[in-house]
């Protein structure tokens, strides 16, 4: 039995189904990210966990209790909003103390715990300031402290960093993760930024159009995406249609070019499948070639320098392929219009459902 | 460019002077007239007469009391209503705005006759109760109170604040008292001030419901005396300005609000 469970949760608004067939089991202390494009239902799902929206059907369980019908003020969940949502008329210290005051915590303990929180977010010096007197990054740290001082069972964050500029975003991200680890709070983090999701999470829930596409560790999501959507949403990807020639041997045809993948279990001979290939898995270097690797002869179309990598766009039949090479001084940069041979191991081909 | 700006500012000064004259000349004339109760010299005789009259104090206190009751009832009724409409029933907002405009469309005389007709028979015998007067004042004050509260609600992220408070365990009454009201202090104060001014000067309702209020007293005085009405006018003007100044000072001291600009 998991700590937080969403069982068959579905949410229908007047005009559309925002969340459908949502099943997720979260273990205590886990850091989970909801990752997906705008409008895919991340916020709606988070708000159902918080109790601000009621599932049309389905069940939400927390620590072995059904909390589906429990109002938000009895769920003991900390919430951090994109807009900070600090109480403008209260000082930083009073904002953090709000939840404790509501729970009628004795004044001395309140003071002690607020002090601990201020130390945790390193804002002791600003305890008496009002929200309008501190920066956005500081406001969001106060909002985080306010949410965790009540020792919530679950911490919910809805794109908490997207209103901040890049530098603060990175440092605060590290801070959030450190605090979460230190306190062991079960956390759900909504974002549409894959870098955020990858660097923070124990597991990522990739969502699209109200449904879960895939749940897995960052490593699994990146290296073994199970759907075309998950594959293309995460990182850059070459996706092309192929026909299965021999499923067990992993032989397929792409535009009359024969390729070999790992054994295919999801499709039979003659069926159409989608095959994905990460640009960094393809090599232009003869020395990196091994026996049994796929080899293709292509024409170079375009070359882009992107700092640490060089991106080469090549043409293969009707397909355009992207190839990423690490930028090294000894890199043999191909020339536009020239023919080159590229190679990739058979396990680099991801067969998508 | 410079010349243009100079002539622009000359024009604005002209308009400002005209506008100021429109207010200041009658005021000056009233003050001047109120000081001439004694022939041939300037004196405060008219003011002394006004203040000596016990009815001045009585009616003023009565009206002040009524306006306070109106303000308190108004806040209790309007703040939760406006708040609820904001977060739960935004579709009702145009309806509510239309309702708050009704006092401008229905003349006070019509309204008060309607009230008398309905509340002078059983089961509602309320014509002689001050509650009816307060209720009637509330109708007059509704547009100003509701609109200032509504503006206040618009200027803060009311939904996120509510949800933040809820997730921290707060119940509805707690949210309204500890989160919403404190953030509406400035707008409630300005609505309260307008209500105060309206009730203090209101004539029709008070006189038709036969209450010893300040408005009917001013009217009575001006039909029976010469210099005293002017003195009374100056006094009530000063009181009005005093209240405005007090409210300005109070709202500037509200914590959590950037000076002048309010919230971002
Ligand atoms: N209160 C509502 N009434 C009607 N439709 C809604 C409501 N809230 C959300 N929706 C719809 O449900 C869908 C999912 O919305 P949601 O806010 O969960 O998306 P999201 O994944 O958080 O997107 P974003 O990244 O833009 O925040 C959207 O199409 C949205 O228009
Ligand atoms: Mg969202």
XYZ file of C-alpha atoms and ligand atoms in Angstrom:
649
model
C 0.000 0.000 0.000
C 1.566 3.280 -1.095
C 1.606 6.461 0.961
C -0.314 8.558 -1.567
C -2.498 6.872 -4.155
C -4.494 8.194 -7.054
C -6.780 5.465 -8.322
C -8.563 5.878 -11.653
C -8.897 9.597 -11.136
C -10.831 11.496 -13.760
C -11.802 15.158 -13.884
C -14.320 16.498 -16.357
C -14.932 20.219 -16.734
C -17.927 21.571 -18.605
C -16.127 21.617 -21.922
C -13.486 18.943 -21.684
C -11.909 16.080 -19.809
C -8.895 17.604 -18.095
C -7.594 14.430 -16.427
C -8.462 10.861 -17.290
C -7.524 7.385 -16.138
C -4.904 8.704 -13.724
C -3.255 6.021 -11.603
C -0.247 6.815 -9.458
C 1.264 5.384 -6.302
C 3.704 7.590 -4.447
C 5.952 6.234 -1.692
C 6.674 8.176 1.468
C 9.552 10.620 1.021
C 9.493 10.354 -2.743
C 10.007 13.363 -5.011
C 7.665 13.096 -8.003
C 7.429 15.536 -10.913
C 4.484 15.986 -13.227
C 5.976 16.886 -16.583
C 4.006 17.769 -19.664
C 3.018 20.514 -22.086
C 0.673 23.367 -21.236
C -2.921 22.311 -20.669
C -2.150 18.624 -20.138
C -3.799 18.569 -16.698
C -0.831 18.860 -14.325
C -2.296 21.667 -12.250
C -5.727 20.049 -12.202
C -4.260 16.805 -10.850
C -2.243 18.662 -8.225
C -5.323 20.627 -7.185
C -7.269 17.402 -6.798
C -4.559 16.085 -4.483
C -4.715 19.344 -2.524
C -8.513 19.177 -2.408
C -9.240 22.362 -4.363
C -10.897 20.341 -7.115
C -12.983 17.229 -6.695
C -12.392 14.283 -8.995
C -15.407 13.522 -11.172
C -14.690 9.866 -10.501
C -11.880 7.973 -8.837
C -10.255 7.929 -5.450
C -7.388 9.644 -3.675
C -5.857 7.863 -0.675
C -3.354 9.297 1.757
C -1.640 7.153 4.365
C -4.314 4.470 4.094
C -7.283 6.864 4.352
C -9.650 7.802 1.572
C -9.320 11.589 1.391
C -11.258 12.098 -1.841
C -14.012 14.056 -0.088
C -11.889 15.698 2.592
C -11.781 19.528 2.370
C -8.386 21.122 1.668
C -8.013 22.611 5.137
C -8.075 19.137 6.690
C -5.599 17.431 4.377
C -2.401 18.731 5.942
C -0.719 19.358 2.626
C 1.671 22.226 2.030
C 1.154 24.120 -1.193
C 3.566 26.416 -3.028
C 2.190 28.526 -5.864
C 3.780 30.003 -8.950
C 2.631 33.442 -7.771
C 4.080 32.937 -4.230
C 0.701 33.918 -2.692
C 2.247 35.349 0.467
C -0.155 37.275 2.679
C 0.674 40.878 1.783
C -0.319 42.319 5.155
C 1.915 40.024 7.198
C 5.643 40.129 7.785
C 7.852 37.259 6.643
C 7.808 35.739 10.134
C 4.014 36.089 10.446
C 3.526 34.507 7.046
C 5.553 31.487 8.108
C 3.727 31.339 11.445
C 0.244 31.449 9.863
C -0.352 27.702 9.700
C 0.906 27.193 13.247
C -1.328 29.984 14.547
C -4.326 28.375 12.853
C -3.462 25.100 14.569
C -3.227 26.975 17.912
C 0.371 25.975 18.449
C 1.699 27.485 21.714
C 3.469 30.815 21.141
C 6.857 29.553 22.299
C 6.876 26.589 19.989
C 5.625 28.728 17.104
C 8.486 31.118 17.637
C 11.013 28.304 17.792
C 9.763 26.605 14.636
C 9.521 29.863 12.679
C 13.111 30.551 13.717
C 14.200 27.132 12.475
C 12.475 27.737 9.160
C 14.054 31.169 8.746
C 17.434 29.545 9.330
C 16.633 26.784 6.850
C 15.839 29.266 4.075
C 18.638 31.609 5.243
C 16.394 34.630 5.640
C 16.738 35.348 9.385
C 17.705 38.910 8.589
C 14.464 39.583 6.730
C 12.011 38.233 9.312
C 10.308 41.573 9.850
C 10.069 42.645 6.223
C 6.803 42.614 4.314
C 6.494 40.578 1.100
C 6.630 43.662 -1.119
C 9.996 44.519 0.419
C 11.786 41.322 -0.655
C 12.741 39.829 -4.018
C 10.795 37.180 -5.908
C 13.288 34.450 -5.037
C 13.137 35.385 -1.368
C 9.336 35.463 -1.481
C 9.248 31.969 -2.907
C 11.579 30.736 -0.169
C 9.236 32.232 2.414
C 6.320 30.521 0.694
C 8.218 27.228 0.883
C 8.943 27.731 4.576
C 5.306 28.627 5.237
C 4.226 25.392 3.537
C 6.653 23.058 5.325
C 6.562 24.557 8.826
C 3.234 22.777 9.417
C 5.011 19.453 8.746
C 2.689 18.529 5.915
C 2.190 14.943 4.855
C 2.670 15.973 1.246
C 4.288 19.058 -0.249
C 2.742 20.276 -3.506
C 4.501 22.757 -5.765
C 2.944 24.186 -8.918
C 5.652 25.584 -11.195
C 7.215 27.351 -8.222
C 10.216 28.649 -10.144
C 8.740 29.742 -13.443
C 8.301 33.376 -12.408
C 11.992 33.699 -11.494
C 14.986 34.400 -13.670
C 17.338 31.637 -14.723
C 20.105 32.040 -12.144
C 17.839 32.151 -9.096
C 15.802 29.342 -10.591
C 18.835 27.047 -10.609
C 20.000 27.863 -7.090
C 16.501 27.644 -5.608
C 15.970 24.322 -7.366
C 18.998 22.892 -5.613
C 17.793 24.366 -2.325
C 14.301 22.879 -2.670
C 15.726 19.437 -3.307
C 18.161 19.705 -0.398
C 15.410 20.765 2.012
C 13.102 18.039 0.725
C 15.795 15.389 1.285
C 16.693 16.740 4.701
C 13.075 16.679 5.913
C 12.035 13.627 3.914
C 8.781 15.216 2.761
C 6.775 13.398 0.112
C 6.723 15.950 -2.698
C 4.857 16.500 -5.940
C 6.320 19.071 -8.243
C 4.558 20.378 -11.340
C 6.670 21.687 -14.170
C 6.817 21.915 -17.916
C 10.586 22.283 -17.809
C 12.215 18.904 -18.452
C 15.558 19.982 -17.054
C 13.860 20.800 -13.750
C 12.048 17.484 -13.689
C 15.202 15.515 -14.511
C 17.455 17.177 -11.981
C 14.974 17.047 -9.094
C 12.908 13.924 -9.261
C 13.026 10.398 -7.990
C 10.346 9.628 -10.531
C 8.784 11.618 -13.354
C 5.193 11.365 -14.515
C 5.080 12.372 -18.176
C 1.606 13.626 -19.033
C -0.146 14.482 -22.255
C -3.734 15.542 -22.892
C -4.935 14.552 -19.430
C -3.338 11.114 -19.415
C -0.172 9.593 -18.058
C 2.194 8.704 -20.879
C 4.855 7.147 -18.701
C 6.007 6.976 -15.099
C 9.638 6.262 -14.372
C 12.969 7.415 -13.030
C 14.661 10.179 -15.011
C 17.029 7.523 -16.361
C 14.178 5.310 -17.572
C 12.227 8.188 -19.068
C 15.218 9.456 -20.995
C 16.682 6.197 -22.153
C 13.610 4.040 -22.515
C 10.659 6.248 -23.434
C 7.675 4.022 -24.005
C 5.506 6.236 -26.183
C 6.230 8.508 -29.109
C 5.055 11.421 -27.016
C 7.309 10.649 -24.058
C 10.223 10.152 -26.404
C 9.728 13.409 -28.274
C 8.844 15.535 -25.248
C 12.009 14.573 -23.428
C 15.207 15.701 -25.101
C 15.665 15.832 -28.875
C 14.746 12.809 -30.873
C 14.703 11.470 -34.387
C 11.449 9.595 -34.927
C 10.694 7.722 -38.145
C 8.155 5.147 -39.280
C 9.441 1.648 -40.098
C 8.112 -1.727 -41.184
C 8.926 -4.882 -39.226
C 10.708 -7.502 -41.287
C 11.756 -9.964 -38.600
C 10.544 -9.242 -35.095
C 12.747 -11.706 -33.206
C 15.942 -10.598 -34.950
C 14.879 -6.943 -34.749
C 15.136 -6.356 -38.482
C 13.187 -3.412 -39.862
C 12.987 -1.354 -43.043
C 13.058 2.430 -43.100
C 12.509 3.808 -46.609
C 14.085 0.676 -48.144
C 17.052 0.880 -45.826
C 17.542 -2.157 -43.601
C 18.231 -1.526 -39.913
C 18.641 -3.802 -36.912
C 17.211 -3.161 -33.472
C 16.819 -5.255 -30.340
C 14.175 -7.967 -30.559
C 10.715 -6.469 -31.114
C 7.975 -7.805 -28.853
C 5.262 -5.241 -29.435
C 4.663 -5.774 -33.164
C 4.643 -8.593 -35.677
C 6.028 -9.008 -39.169
C 4.721 -6.502 -41.706
C 3.429 -4.092 -39.092
C 4.193 -0.380 -39.029
C 6.079 0.899 -35.981
C 7.779 4.120 -34.928
C 11.461 4.024 -34.213
C 13.248 6.723 -32.242
C 16.912 7.532 -32.164
C 18.623 10.054 -29.883
C 21.001 12.378 -31.746
C 23.809 11.710 -29.268
C 23.609 7.955 -29.876
C 24.651 8.361 -33.502
C 28.334 8.506 -34.254
C 30.269 9.973 -37.161
C 33.523 8.538 -35.909
C 34.919 5.399 -37.455
C 36.823 4.512 -34.263
C 33.556 4.257 -32.308
C 32.108 1.726 -34.686
C 31.547 -1.837 -33.448
C 30.588 -5.054 -35.139
C 26.857 -5.355 -35.638
C 26.237 -1.597 -35.489
C 23.888 -0.082 -38.032
C 25.723 1.852 -40.693
C 24.172 4.424 -42.976
C 25.502 6.576 -45.735
C 23.971 10.033 -45.708
C 24.436 13.505 -47.132
C 25.263 16.353 -44.739
C 22.651 19.102 -44.945
C 23.521 21.511 -42.206
C 25.943 21.972 -39.304
C 25.280 23.993 -36.156
C 27.716 24.698 -33.352
C 25.993 24.681 -29.982
C 28.790 25.172 -27.509
C 29.637 21.799 -26.080
C 28.083 19.891 -28.979
C 28.024 20.096 -32.750
C 24.687 19.262 -34.313
C 24.816 17.772 -37.793
C 21.678 17.457 -39.866
C 21.846 14.708 -42.485
C 19.491 13.377 -45.129
C 18.644 9.709 -45.278
C 16.170 8.898 -48.042
C 13.105 10.974 -47.224
C 14.119 11.469 -43.590
C 16.071 14.212 -41.970
C 18.229 13.016 -39.069
C 19.916 14.992 -36.312
C 23.314 13.830 -35.060
C 25.036 15.314 -31.992
C 28.790 15.044 -31.541
C 30.763 16.354 -28.586
C 32.733 19.376 -29.585
C 36.417 18.393 -29.316
C 39.455 20.007 -30.869
C 40.200 16.789 -32.772
C 36.645 16.460 -34.100
C 36.558 15.791 -37.798
C 33.838 18.272 -38.744
C 32.065 17.104 -41.909
C 31.221 19.507 -44.701
C 27.825 20.426 -46.018
C 26.901 18.465 -49.146
C 29.448 15.713 -48.512
C 28.596 12.075 -48.035
C 29.389 10.577 -44.663
C 28.926 7.245 -42.965
C 27.258 7.266 -39.606
C 26.669 4.416 -37.215
C 24.712 3.555 -34.118
C 24.417 0.430 -31.999
C 21.301 -1.654 -32.394
C 20.143 -0.934 -28.844
C 20.085 2.794 -29.631
C 16.915 2.249 -31.662
C 13.881 2.730 -29.449
C 10.817 0.936 -30.673
C 7.799 3.042 -29.658
C 4.317 1.699 -29.109
C 9.166 70.929 -28.357
C 9.932 73.063 -25.308
C 7.529 75.741 -26.412
C 4.810 73.181 -26.908
C 5.325 71.780 -23.439
C 5.285 75.272 -21.926
C 2.011 76.151 -23.624
C 0.613 72.747 -22.600
C 1.422 73.433 -18.987
C -0.063 76.934 -19.253
C -3.295 75.368 -20.454
C -3.348 72.847 -17.646
C -2.796 75.608 -15.119
C -5.666 77.563 -16.612
C -7.995 74.593 -16.327
C -6.782 73.905 -12.825
C -7.433 77.532 -11.832
C -10.921 77.418 -13.330
C -11.706 74.186 -11.515
C -10.348 75.490 -8.242
C -12.321 78.714 -8.612
C -15.479 76.708 -9.117
C -15.031 75.186 -5.666
C -13.243 77.931 -3.802
C -15.378 80.980 -4.642
C -18.655 79.578 -3.227
C -16.788 78.217 -0.235
C -15.131 81.550 0.373
C -18.486 83.321 -0.015
C -20.119 80.957 2.476
C -17.348 81.430 5.039
C -17.449 85.163 4.557
C -21.233 85.309 4.904
C -21.234 83.100 8.002
C -18.926 85.580 9.760
C -21.243 88.589 9.284
C -23.933 87.806 11.827
C -23.033 91.032 13.675
C -23.551 94.143 11.594
C -20.333 95.894 10.574
C -17.820 93.429 12.041
C -16.597 89.870 11.534
C -17.676 87.552 14.328
C -18.200 83.933 15.224
C -21.708 84.650 16.536
C -23.416 82.400 13.974
C -21.069 79.525 14.911
C -21.764 80.069 18.594
C -25.488 79.993 17.908
C -25.226 76.762 15.970
C -23.152 75.057 18.624
C -25.409 76.324 21.410
C -28.480 74.752 19.854
C -28.892 71.346 21.547
C -30.524 69.984 18.396
C -27.213 70.379 16.571
C -25.461 67.953 18.881
C -28.419 65.583 19.059
C -29.026 65.309 15.330
C -25.329 65.140 14.568
C -24.818 62.305 17.025
C -27.924 60.495 15.786
C -26.744 60.634 12.179
C -23.207 59.667 13.121
C -24.604 56.661 14.976
C -26.774 55.672 12.014
C -23.849 55.995 9.629
C -21.657 53.824 11.834
C -24.402 51.201 11.984
C -24.766 51.414 8.211
C -21.028 51.011 7.725
C -20.739 48.040 10.079
C -23.799 46.270 8.638
C -22.555 47.077 5.161
C -19.141 45.543 5.784
C -20.647 42.422 7.353
C -23.002 41.959 4.403
C -20.900 43.118 1.507
C -17.383 41.814 2.173
C -18.340 38.107 2.341
C -20.778 38.528 -0.564
C -18.269 40.236 -2.825
C -15.609 37.735 -1.795
C -17.808 34.748 -2.515
C -18.833 36.164 -5.885
C -15.167 36.681 -6.717
C -13.982 33.188 -6.010
C -17.050 31.026 -6.525
C -19.623 32.810 -8.687
C -17.771 35.131 -11.053
C -20.674 34.808 -13.456
C -22.838 36.756 -11.008
C -20.518 39.750 -11.096
C -22.407 41.666 -13.828
C -25.697 40.952 -12.030
C -24.283 42.283 -8.779
C -22.929 45.358 -10.536
C -26.355 46.026 -11.984
C -27.959 45.662 -8.557
C -25.521 48.120 -7.037
C -26.504 50.662 -9.683
C -30.196 50.539 -8.758
C -29.990 53.311 -6.133
C -28.917 55.656 -8.944
C -31.905 54.648 -11.042
C -34.597 54.524 -8.355
C -35.013 57.942 -6.685
C -34.788 57.964 -2.903
C -38.392 59.226 -2.613
C -39.714 56.269 -4.561
C -37.612 53.884 -2.524
C -38.712 55.277 0.805
C -42.415 55.243 -0.143
C -41.994 51.646 -1.185
C -40.403 50.835 2.154
C -43.186 52.612 4.056
C -45.873 50.767 2.124
C -44.348 47.361 2.733
C -43.198 47.756 6.312
C -46.157 49.567 7.835
C -48.494 46.541 7.838
C -48.232 43.280 9.721
C -46.310 41.049 9.551
C -43.608 43.657 8.992
C -44.144 46.576 11.366
C -40.766 48.197 10.977
C -41.444 51.818 9.974
C -40.682 53.110 13.422
C -37.571 50.967 13.887
C -34.142 52.455 13.223
C -33.334 49.160 11.520
C -35.418 50.243 8.556
C -33.535 53.530 8.325
C -30.193 51.716 8.435
C -31.419 49.289 5.794
C -32.503 52.173 3.586
C -29.147 53.921 4.048
C -27.455 50.681 3.180
C -29.218 50.691 -0.170
C -27.917 54.199 -0.835
C -24.401 53.274 0.257
C -24.363 49.963 -1.625
C -22.839 51.245 -4.879
C -19.949 52.930 -3.105
C -19.282 50.210 -0.559
C -19.595 47.342 -3.006
C -17.494 49.002 -5.653
C -14.664 49.908 -3.353
C -14.611 46.389 -1.901
C -14.762 44.938 -5.412
C -11.829 47.084 -6.542
C -9.904 46.013 -3.465
C -10.553 42.348 -4.213
C -9.409 42.802 -7.787
C -6.114 44.292 -6.725
C -4.985 41.168 -4.847
C -4.652 37.568 -5.999
C -7.649 36.552 -3.957
C -7.825 32.962 -5.205
C -4.234 32.028 -4.440
C -4.358 33.720 -1.046
C -7.526 31.798 -0.225
C -6.021 28.504 -1.320
C -2.773 29.176 0.514
C -4.731 29.840 3.701
C -6.909 26.777 3.147
C -3.955 24.478 2.673
C -2.567 25.833 5.952
C -5.739 24.703 7.693
C -7.821 27.886 7.758
C -11.638 27.716 7.699
C -13.839 30.159 5.765
C -14.495 32.558 8.670
C -10.785 32.564 9.510
C -9.873 33.302 5.917
C -12.294 36.227 5.711
C -11.259 37.726 9.040
C -7.516 37.102 8.955
C -6.668 37.227 5.276
C -9.341 39.020 3.278
C -10.422 41.843 5.616
C -6.889 43.017 6.465
C -6.062 43.248 2.785
C -9.208 45.250 2.105
C -8.623 47.800 4.851
C -7.792 50.631 2.484
C -10.787 50.030 0.235
C -13.178 49.461 3.131
C -12.000 52.710 4.697
C -12.658 54.681 1.547
C -16.077 53.062 1.102
C -16.842 53.767 4.748
C -15.904 57.374 4.349
C -18.236 57.899 1.400
C -20.999 56.129 3.316
C -20.401 58.401 6.282
C -20.650 61.494 4.105
C -23.820 60.255 2.389
C -25.606 59.365 5.606
C -24.637 62.615 7.345
C -26.142 64.700 4.567
C -29.109 62.460 3.705
C -32.459 64.261 3.845
C -35.273 62.366 2.078
C -35.295 59.067 3.957
C -34.685 60.539 7.379
C -37.388 63.143 7.013
C -40.025 60.847 5.480
C -39.385 58.173 8.116
C -39.476 61.007 10.680
C -36.098 60.696 12.369
C -34.285 63.574 14.079
C -31.303 63.342 11.719
C -28.684 65.890 10.709
C -29.932 66.347 7.141
C -33.478 67.401 8.098
C -31.993 69.635 10.822
C -29.823 71.484 8.285
C -32.890 71.893 6.111
C -34.959 73.205 9.011
C -32.255 75.642 10.002
C -31.836 77.028 6.522
C -35.529 77.777 6.219
C -35.673 79.586 9.566
C -32.312 81.352 10.045
C -30.068 83.565 7.942
C -26.421 83.287 8.983
C -26.510 80.040 10.934
C -27.065 77.729 7.919
C -23.837 79.028 6.383
C -21.976 78.444 9.615
C -23.438 74.939 9.769
C -22.374 74.303 6.198
C -18.829 75.365 7.014
C -18.788 73.183 10.110
C -19.983 70.084 8.274
C -17.525 70.824 5.482
C -14.688 70.958 7.996
C -15.865 67.707 9.585
C -15.970 66.038 6.195
C -12.456 67.152 5.382
C -11.282 66.105 8.805
C -12.609 62.603 8.206
C -10.956 62.382 4.787
C -7.634 63.441 6.239
C -7.978 60.913 9.045
C -8.699 58.143 6.543
C -5.745 59.121 4.389
C -3.508 58.953 7.426
C -4.936 55.654 8.601
C -4.697 53.916 5.250
C -1.142 55.084 4.786
C -0.187 53.269 7.958
C -1.622 49.951 6.850
C 1.212 47.430 6.986
C 2.145 45.379 3.978
C 1.225 48.037 1.499
C 3.760 49.964 -0.479
C 3.220 53.681 0.062
C 0.696 55.165 -2.363
C 0.878 52.519 -5.062
C -0.823 49.772 -3.053
C -0.067 46.268 -4.207
C 1.703 45.319 -7.373
N -11.783 25.503 -13.759
C -11.729 25.035 -15.003
N -12.819 25.026 -15.785
C -12.781 24.532 -17.037
N -11.683 24.018 -17.616
C -10.547 24.002 -16.887
C -10.508 24.507 -15.554
N -9.249 24.340 -15.079
C -8.536 23.787 -16.078
N -9.312 23.561 -17.162
C -8.880 22.940 -18.418
O -8.315 21.688 -18.134
C -7.146 21.475 -18.904
C -5.965 21.170 -17.998
O -5.622 22.344 -17.309
P -4.418 22.440 -16.285
O -4.470 23.786 -15.672
O -4.453 21.287 -15.382
O -3.162 22.350 -17.251
P -1.625 22.406 -16.890
O -1.046 21.123 -17.303
O -1.431 22.846 -15.492
O -1.117 23.540 -17.888
P -0.043 24.704 -17.659
O 1.303 24.099 -17.864
O -0.376 25.682 -18.747
O -0.264 25.260 -16.286
C -6.935 22.724 -19.727
O -7.355 22.462 -21.036
C -7.803 23.758 -19.082
O -8.328 24.631 -20.031
Mg -0.609 24.590 -14.551
